[in-house]
Amino acid sequence: MNEPSSLAPVGVVGLGLMGSSIVAALLVAGHPVRAIAPIATEAPHAPERIGGQLRQCRDADLIGSTQLYLDALTVSEDYAALAGCELVIECVIEKQEIKSAVYQKITGAVSAECIIGSNTSAIPISELQKFVQIPARFLGIHWAEPAFMTRFLEITCGEQTDPVFAERVFQMAHGWGKEPTLLKKDIRGFITNRLMYAVYREIFHQIERGHATREDVDKAFRYDAGSWMTLMGIFRRMDYEGLKDYESILGRIFPQLSNRTDVPEIMQQMVREGARGVHNDRGLYSYEAGEGHQWDEAFARFNQEIHGLAAEYSAEKVKAYLQ
Amino acid sequence: MNEPSSLAPVGVVGLGLMGSSIVAALLVAGHPVRAIAPIATEAPHAPERIGGQLRQCRDADLIGSTQLYLDALTVSEDYAALAGCELVIECVIEKQEIKSAVYQKITGAVSAECIIGSNTSAIPISELQKFVQIPARFLGIHWAEPAFMTRFLEITCGEQTDPVFAERVFQMAHGWGKEPTLLKKDIRGFITNRLMYAVYREIFHQIERGHATREDVDKAFRYDAGSWMTLMGIFRRMDYEGLKDYESILGRIFPQLSNRTDVPEIMQQMVREGARGVHNDRGLYSYEAGEGHQWDEAFARFNQEIHGLAAEYSAEKVKAYLQ
């Protein structure tokens, strides 16, 4: 990555789990970061948490040492600290009225040149855009957890976003070590989420009919889809398999897929019963007490490995073996 | 894996790419394999190809040396070689009339105790079942390429399959180093294929409307879905993320997903134009001459790595860190 503080300062508003992780990603990329904690209790813990994340980055050889990067961070409750930022990323909770108030405060602190991005995954960018003074400079910048260790970044235009600014953030994101995607319309759920919901619609349909178990579905995805996903994605996979079979099977299977619109009963039941998955050891699987933490640890380590693997197998590198 | 020839002999009919790869998987698992080449020209090349695959297994530390395993292979054009096999796997081309003829010949050679499995991914097991003498002992055994290096195996019951035999193959498959899934009804496309077709239905809808590019979709899948797929699968991922958000988003997004039944124009066009993806360097992406071979190489190597990674991160191992 870049030297610490070698780039222009970026603002981050919101220092929850995701916000901290985004701060770490931007520090590693070489930006000084001006972090705003709208929730006063978040501020004191943030540097320690972000320090821990930077040590993970160091252990993964993304940076040489942590302190110089951590020195490029300021944490404040005062939005005035955002003055001079050309980009501010909002990652507060998914409530329109709270986000709206946050945008007022950001706008009060920055110049008219500043681009404001939201990390929302739940609210349409075109909606949030109504709350800012210059909608053309507002867009979605959606990260994947942990932001400092994933290559994914989804940039989404709202109806009023000027594509020039989306393009600018798209370019910047390459400098952050990301493989950004640019979505020109803010369809609900953006790309991966929306596509995965297509999977969920079909799989709940099959599970409810007793055609397969949850365990079997997870195995199929881990070992079958998982065996090519990180190498190829969707369309490269089709090219790899050859296209003719797909064409005939698309026509046969599309009419048989579920078109349901209701919420599957098992999910309603889980929520009724207060199941929060690994977070309270009750979910679609059963968990021993404390097992949730193990999954956090495992995901952090796995992510580091798959991150490295994805880089080794970029399309450019596959092609380069030709020479 | 097991010592060479330490298990009962298994028959394999069909020695194309997939058949050879299945033979290698069974040899590595410790079965003597009696391979039948219904296409005479396949027989002479099979041992060499399978030898190469066994060397890949040796390089991945799945076996110690190749020769003893290769010695457990017989290749013949004469179905009589199948006598004594308790399991025969058919992997000839996806034509009902050819498969039907093959089943007649298998039945003529084996005892009434023999289980016959088909590697088909295109024809319903309930259909193929009509061509065999003992439909209760017929089922789908669907492998993923390369069979000797993937953990995925989909066992599918047809309408007349006795679940006892599906269960028996399911148990055997664990001994082959697989993470098998058992599908109690032969829904079209089985599990992963069918679920991926739900993705394709939605993504062609978005692509045709210009909301995202193919490249961006592939990036989103490689770097976002790919970052957790091999670790978690579908339902574990929901538990990991917490269930409440899913429940509310399912209800919002399901009604917005595409219910199309037509074959996307881009796929029709590709097939009309004779595009066969990496196989003739013309497809959804553009390819330099010979690049297809690079993708073969890359997939072979990637598979080896993701295979190892999946094993390191089994649910049991994640849980074991608790102790």
Coordinates of C-alpha atoms in Angstrom, one line a residue, chain A residues 121-123 142 144-145 150-152 154 170 174 179-185 187-189 191-207 210-264 267-271 275-279 282-292 294-303 305-306 309-315 317-323, chain B residues 121-123 142 144-145 150-152 154 170 174 179-185 187-189 191-207 210-264 267-271 275-279 282-292 294-303 305-306 309-315 317-323:
Chain A
S121 CA -26.9 -1.3 2.4
A122 CA -30.5 -0.8 3.4
I123 CA -31.7 2.6 2.2
H142 CA -20.6 0.1 0.2
A144 CA -17.6 -5.5 2.9
E145 CA -16.5 -6.5 6.4
T150 CA -11.7 -7.3 1.5
R151 CA -11.3 -6.3 -2.1
F152 CA -15.0 -5.7 -2.6
E154 CA -19.7 -1.2 -4.4
F170 CA -14.1 4.4 -8.5
H174 CA -8.3 1.2 -7.0
E179 CA -11.7 -4.2 -7.0
P180 CA -14.6 -1.7 -7.0
T181 CA -17.8 -2.2 -8.9
L182 CA -19.9 0.8 -10.2
L183 CA -23.6 0.4 -10.2
K184 CA -25.3 3.1 -12.3
K185 CA -28.7 2.7 -10.8
I187 CA -31.4 -1.1 -7.4
R188 CA -32.5 -2.5 -4.0
G189 CA -29.8 -4.7 -2.5
I191 CA -25.4 -6.4 -6.8
T192 CA -24.2 -9.3 -4.7
N193 CA -26.9 -8.8 -2.0
R194 CA -29.6 -8.8 -4.6
L195 CA -28.3 -11.8 -6.4
M196 CA -27.9 -13.7 -3.2
Y197 CA -31.6 -13.0 -2.4
A198 CA -32.4 -14.7 -5.6
V199 CA -30.6 -17.7 -4.2
Y200 CA -32.5 -17.4 -0.9
R201 CA -35.9 -17.3 -2.6
E202 CA -35.2 -20.6 -4.4
I203 CA -33.5 -22.3 -1.5
F204 CA -36.2 -21.6 1.1
H205 CA -38.6 -23.0 -1.4
Q206 CA -36.6 -26.3 -1.7
I207 CA -35.9 -26.6 2.1
G210 CA -37.9 -31.2 2.4
H211 CA -35.9 -31.7 -0.8
A212 CA -32.6 -31.0 0.9
T213 CA -31.3 -30.0 4.4
R214 CA -29.7 -26.7 5.4
E215 CA -26.5 -28.6 6.0
D216 CA -26.5 -30.0 2.5
V217 CA -27.1 -26.7 0.9
D218 CA -24.2 -25.2 2.8
K219 CA -22.0 -28.0 1.8
A220 CA -23.0 -27.6 -1.8
F221 CA -22.2 -23.9 -1.7
R222 CA -18.9 -24.3 0.2
Y223 CA -17.5 -27.1 -1.9
D224 CA -19.1 -26.6 -5.3
A225 CA -19.8 -22.9 -5.9
G226 CA -17.0 -22.1 -3.5
S227 CA -14.5 -24.1 -5.6
W228 CA -14.7 -21.6 -8.5
M229 CA -16.3 -18.4 -7.2
T230 CA -13.2 -16.6 -6.1
L231 CA -11.4 -17.5 -9.3
M232 CA -14.0 -16.8 -11.9
G233 CA -17.2 -15.1 -10.8
I234 CA -20.4 -15.7 -12.8
F235 CA -19.7 -14.9 -16.4
R236 CA -16.2 -16.1 -16.6
R237 CA -17.5 -19.4 -15.2
M238 CA -19.9 -19.6 -18.1
D239 CA -17.1 -19.0 -20.6
Y240 CA -15.1 -21.7 -18.8
E241 CA -17.8 -24.3 -18.9
G242 CA -18.8 -23.5 -22.5
L243 CA -21.9 -21.5 -23.3
K244 CA -24.2 -23.9 -25.2
D245 CA -25.4 -26.0 -22.3
Y246 CA -26.2 -22.8 -20.3
E247 CA -28.3 -21.5 -23.1
S248 CA -30.5 -24.6 -23.2
I249 CA -30.7 -25.1 -19.4
L250 CA -31.6 -21.4 -18.8
G251 CA -34.7 -21.9 -20.9
R252 CA -35.6 -25.1 -19.1
I253 CA -35.0 -24.1 -15.5
F254 CA -36.1 -20.4 -15.4
P255 CA -39.8 -21.4 -15.6
Q256 CA -39.4 -23.8 -12.7
L257 CA -37.8 -21.4 -10.3
S258 CA -39.7 -20.1 -7.3
N259 CA -41.4 -16.7 -7.7
R260 CA -42.5 -16.5 -4.1
T261 CA -42.8 -13.1 -2.4
D262 CA -43.5 -14.1 1.2
V263 CA -41.1 -14.3 4.0
P264 CA -40.2 -18.0 4.7
M267 CA -37.1 -17.0 9.2
Q268 CA -40.2 -15.5 10.8
Q269 CA -40.0 -18.1 13.5
M270 CA -36.3 -17.4 14.2
V271 CA -36.9 -13.7 14.7
A275 CA -32.6 -16.0 17.6
R276 CA -29.6 -13.8 16.5
G277 CA -27.4 -16.5 15.1
V278 CA -23.8 -16.6 16.3
H279 CA -24.5 -13.4 18.3
R282 CA -29.2 -19.5 18.6
G283 CA -29.9 -19.7 14.9
L284 CA -30.3 -21.9 11.9
Y285 CA -27.6 -24.0 13.3
S286 CA -27.1 -24.8 17.0
Y287 CA -24.1 -23.3 18.8
E288 CA -22.2 -23.9 21.9
A289 CA -21.8 -21.0 24.3
G290 CA -19.1 -18.7 22.9
E291 CA -18.9 -20.4 19.5
G292 CA -19.9 -17.2 17.8
Q294 CA -14.8 -18.6 17.1
W295 CA -16.6 -17.8 13.9
D296 CA -15.4 -14.2 14.1
E297 CA -11.8 -15.4 14.6
A298 CA -12.2 -17.9 11.8
F299 CA -13.6 -15.4 9.4
A300 CA -10.8 -12.9 10.1
R301 CA -8.2 -15.5 9.3
F302 CA -10.0 -17.0 6.4
N303 CA -10.5 -13.6 4.9
E305 CA -6.2 -16.2 3.2
I306 CA -8.8 -15.8 0.5
L309 CA -5.6 -16.2 -3.0
A310 CA -7.8 -13.8 -5.0
A311 CA -4.8 -11.5 -5.7
E312 CA -2.7 -14.5 -6.9
Y313 CA -5.4 -15.5 -9.4
S314 CA -6.4 -12.2 -11.0
A315 CA -7.5 -12.4 -14.6
K317 CA -2.1 -13.0 -13.8
V318 CA -3.9 -15.9 -15.4
K319 CA -3.4 -14.3 -18.8
A320 CA 0.3 -13.4 -18.0
Y321 CA 1.2 -17.0 -18.0
L322 CA 0.8 -16.9 -21.7
Q323 CA 3.9 -14.9 -22.2
Chain B
S121 CA -26.4 -33.2 -14.6
A122 CA -28.9 -32.8 -17.4
I123 CA -31.4 -35.7 -17.3
H142 CA -22.9 -36.1 -9.5
A144 CA -17.6 -31.7 -9.7
E145 CA -14.6 -31.2 -11.9
T150 CA -13.1 -31.3 -5.1
R151 CA -15.0 -32.1 -2.0
F152 CA -18.4 -31.7 -3.6
E154 CA -24.3 -34.7 -5.0
F170 CA -23.5 -41.2 1.0
H174 CA -17.2 -39.8 3.1
E179 CA -18.5 -33.7 1.7
P180 CA -21.5 -35.3 0.0
T181 CA -25.0 -33.9 -0.1
L182 CA -28.1 -36.1 -0.4
L183 CA -31.0 -34.8 -2.4
K184 CA -34.2 -36.8 -1.7
K185 CA -36.0 -35.6 -4.8
I187 CA -35.4 -31.5 -8.8
R188 CA -34.0 -30.1 -12.1
G189 CA -30.5 -28.8 -11.7
I191 CA -28.9 -28.0 -5.6
T192 CA -26.0 -25.7 -6.6
N193 CA -26.9 -25.6 -10.3
R194 CA -30.5 -24.8 -9.6
L195 CA -29.6 -22.1 -7.1
M196 CA -27.0 -20.6 -9.5
Y197 CA -29.7 -20.4 -12.1
A198 CA -31.7 -18.3 -9.7
V199 CA -28.7 -15.9 -9.7
Y200 CA -28.5 -16.0 -13.5
R201 CA -32.2 -15.1 -13.9
E202 CA -31.7 -12.0 -11.8
I203 CA -28.3 -11.0 -13.2
F204 CA -29.3 -11.1 -16.9
H205 CA -32.2 -9.0 -16.0
Q206 CA -29.9 -6.4 -14.4
I207 CA -27.3 -6.6 -17.1
G210 CA -27.5 -1.6 -18.1
H211 CA -27.5 -1.4 -14.3
A212 CA -24.1 -3.0 -14.1
T213 CA -21.5 -4.6 -16.4
R214 CA -20.5 -8.3 -16.6
E215 CA -17.1 -7.4 -15.3
D216 CA -18.6 -5.7 -12.2
V217 CA -20.8 -8.6 -11.5
D218 CA -17.9 -11.0 -11.6
K219 CA -15.9 -8.8 -9.3
A220 CA -18.8 -8.6 -6.9
F221 CA -19.0 -12.4 -6.8
R222 CA -15.3 -13.0 -6.7
Y223 CA -14.5 -10.5 -3.9
D224 CA -17.8 -10.3 -1.9
A225 CA -19.6 -13.6 -2.1
G226 CA -16.3 -15.4 -2.6
S227 CA -14.9 -13.9 0.6
W228 CA -17.2 -16.0 2.8
M229 CA -18.7 -18.8 0.5
T230 CA -16.1 -21.4 1.1
L231 CA -16.1 -20.8 4.9
M232 CA -19.8 -20.6 5.5
G233 CA -22.2 -21.5 2.8
I234 CA -25.6 -19.9 2.8
F235 CA -27.3 -20.6 6.2
R236 CA -24.2 -20.3 8.3
R237 CA -23.6 -16.9 6.7
M238 CA -27.1 -15.8 7.8
D239 CA -26.4 -16.9 11.4
Y240 CA -23.1 -15.1 11.2
E241 CA -24.7 -11.8 10.0
G242 CA -27.6 -12.1 12.4
L243 CA -31.0 -13.1 11.3
K244 CA -33.3 -10.1 11.8
D245 CA -32.1 -8.0 8.9
Y246 CA -32.5 -10.9 6.6
E247 CA -36.0 -11.4 7.6
S248 CA -37.0 -7.9 6.8
I249 CA -35.0 -7.6 3.6
L250 CA -36.4 -11.0 2.3
G251 CA -39.9 -9.5 2.4
R252 CA -38.8 -6.4 0.7
I253 CA -36.6 -7.8 -2.1
F254 CA -38.4 -11.1 -3.1
P255 CA -41.3 -9.1 -4.8
Q256 CA -38.7 -7.1 -6.8
L257 CA -36.7 -10.0 -8.2
S258 CA -37.0 -11.1 -11.8
N259 CA -39.5 -13.9 -12.6
R260 CA -38.5 -14.1 -16.3
T261 CA -38.8 -17.4 -18.1
D262 CA -37.1 -16.5 -21.4
V263 CA -33.6 -17.2 -22.5
P264 CA -31.6 -13.9 -22.3
M267 CA -26.9 -16.1 -24.5
Q268 CA -28.9 -16.8 -27.7
Q269 CA -26.6 -14.5 -29.6
M270 CA -23.5 -16.2 -28.2
V271 CA -24.7 -19.6 -29.3
A275 CA -19.0 -18.8 -29.2
R276 CA -17.8 -21.6 -26.9
G277 CA -16.1 -19.4 -24.3
V278 CA -12.5 -20.4 -23.4
H279 CA -12.8 -23.4 -25.7
R282 CA -14.9 -16.4 -28.0
G283 CA -17.4 -15.7 -25.2
L284 CA -18.8 -13.3 -22.7
Y285 CA -15.2 -12.1 -22.3
S286 CA -12.6 -11.7 -25.1
Y287 CA -9.7 -14.1 -25.1
E288 CA -6.3 -14.2 -26.7
A289 CA -5.5 -17.3 -28.7
G290 CA -4.7 -20.1 -26.3
E291 CA -5.9 -18.3 -23.2
G292 CA -8.4 -21.0 -22.5
Q294 CA -4.4 -20.9 -19.1
W295 CA -7.7 -21.0 -17.4
D296 CA -7.5 -24.8 -17.2
E297 CA -4.2 -24.5 -15.6
A298 CA -5.3 -21.8 -13.2
F299 CA -8.4 -23.7 -12.2
A300 CA -6.4 -26.9 -11.5
R301 CA -4.0 -25.0 -9.2
F302 CA -6.7 -22.8 -7.6
N303 CA -8.8 -25.9 -6.9
E305 CA -5.5 -24.4 -2.9
I306 CA -9.2 -23.9 -2.1
L309 CA -8.4 -24.1 2.6
A310 CA -11.9 -25.6 2.9
A311 CA -10.4 -28.5 4.9
E312 CA -8.6 -26.2 7.3
Y313 CA -11.8 -24.3 8.0
S314 CA -14.4 -27.1 8.5
A315 CA -17.1 -26.3 11.0
K317 CA -12.2 -27.2 13.3
V318 CA -13.8 -23.8 13.9
K319 CA -15.6 -25.3 16.9
A320 CA -12.5 -27.1 18.1
Y321 CA -10.7 -23.9 18.9
L322 CA -13.2 -23.5 21.8
Q323 CA -11.4 -26.2 23.7

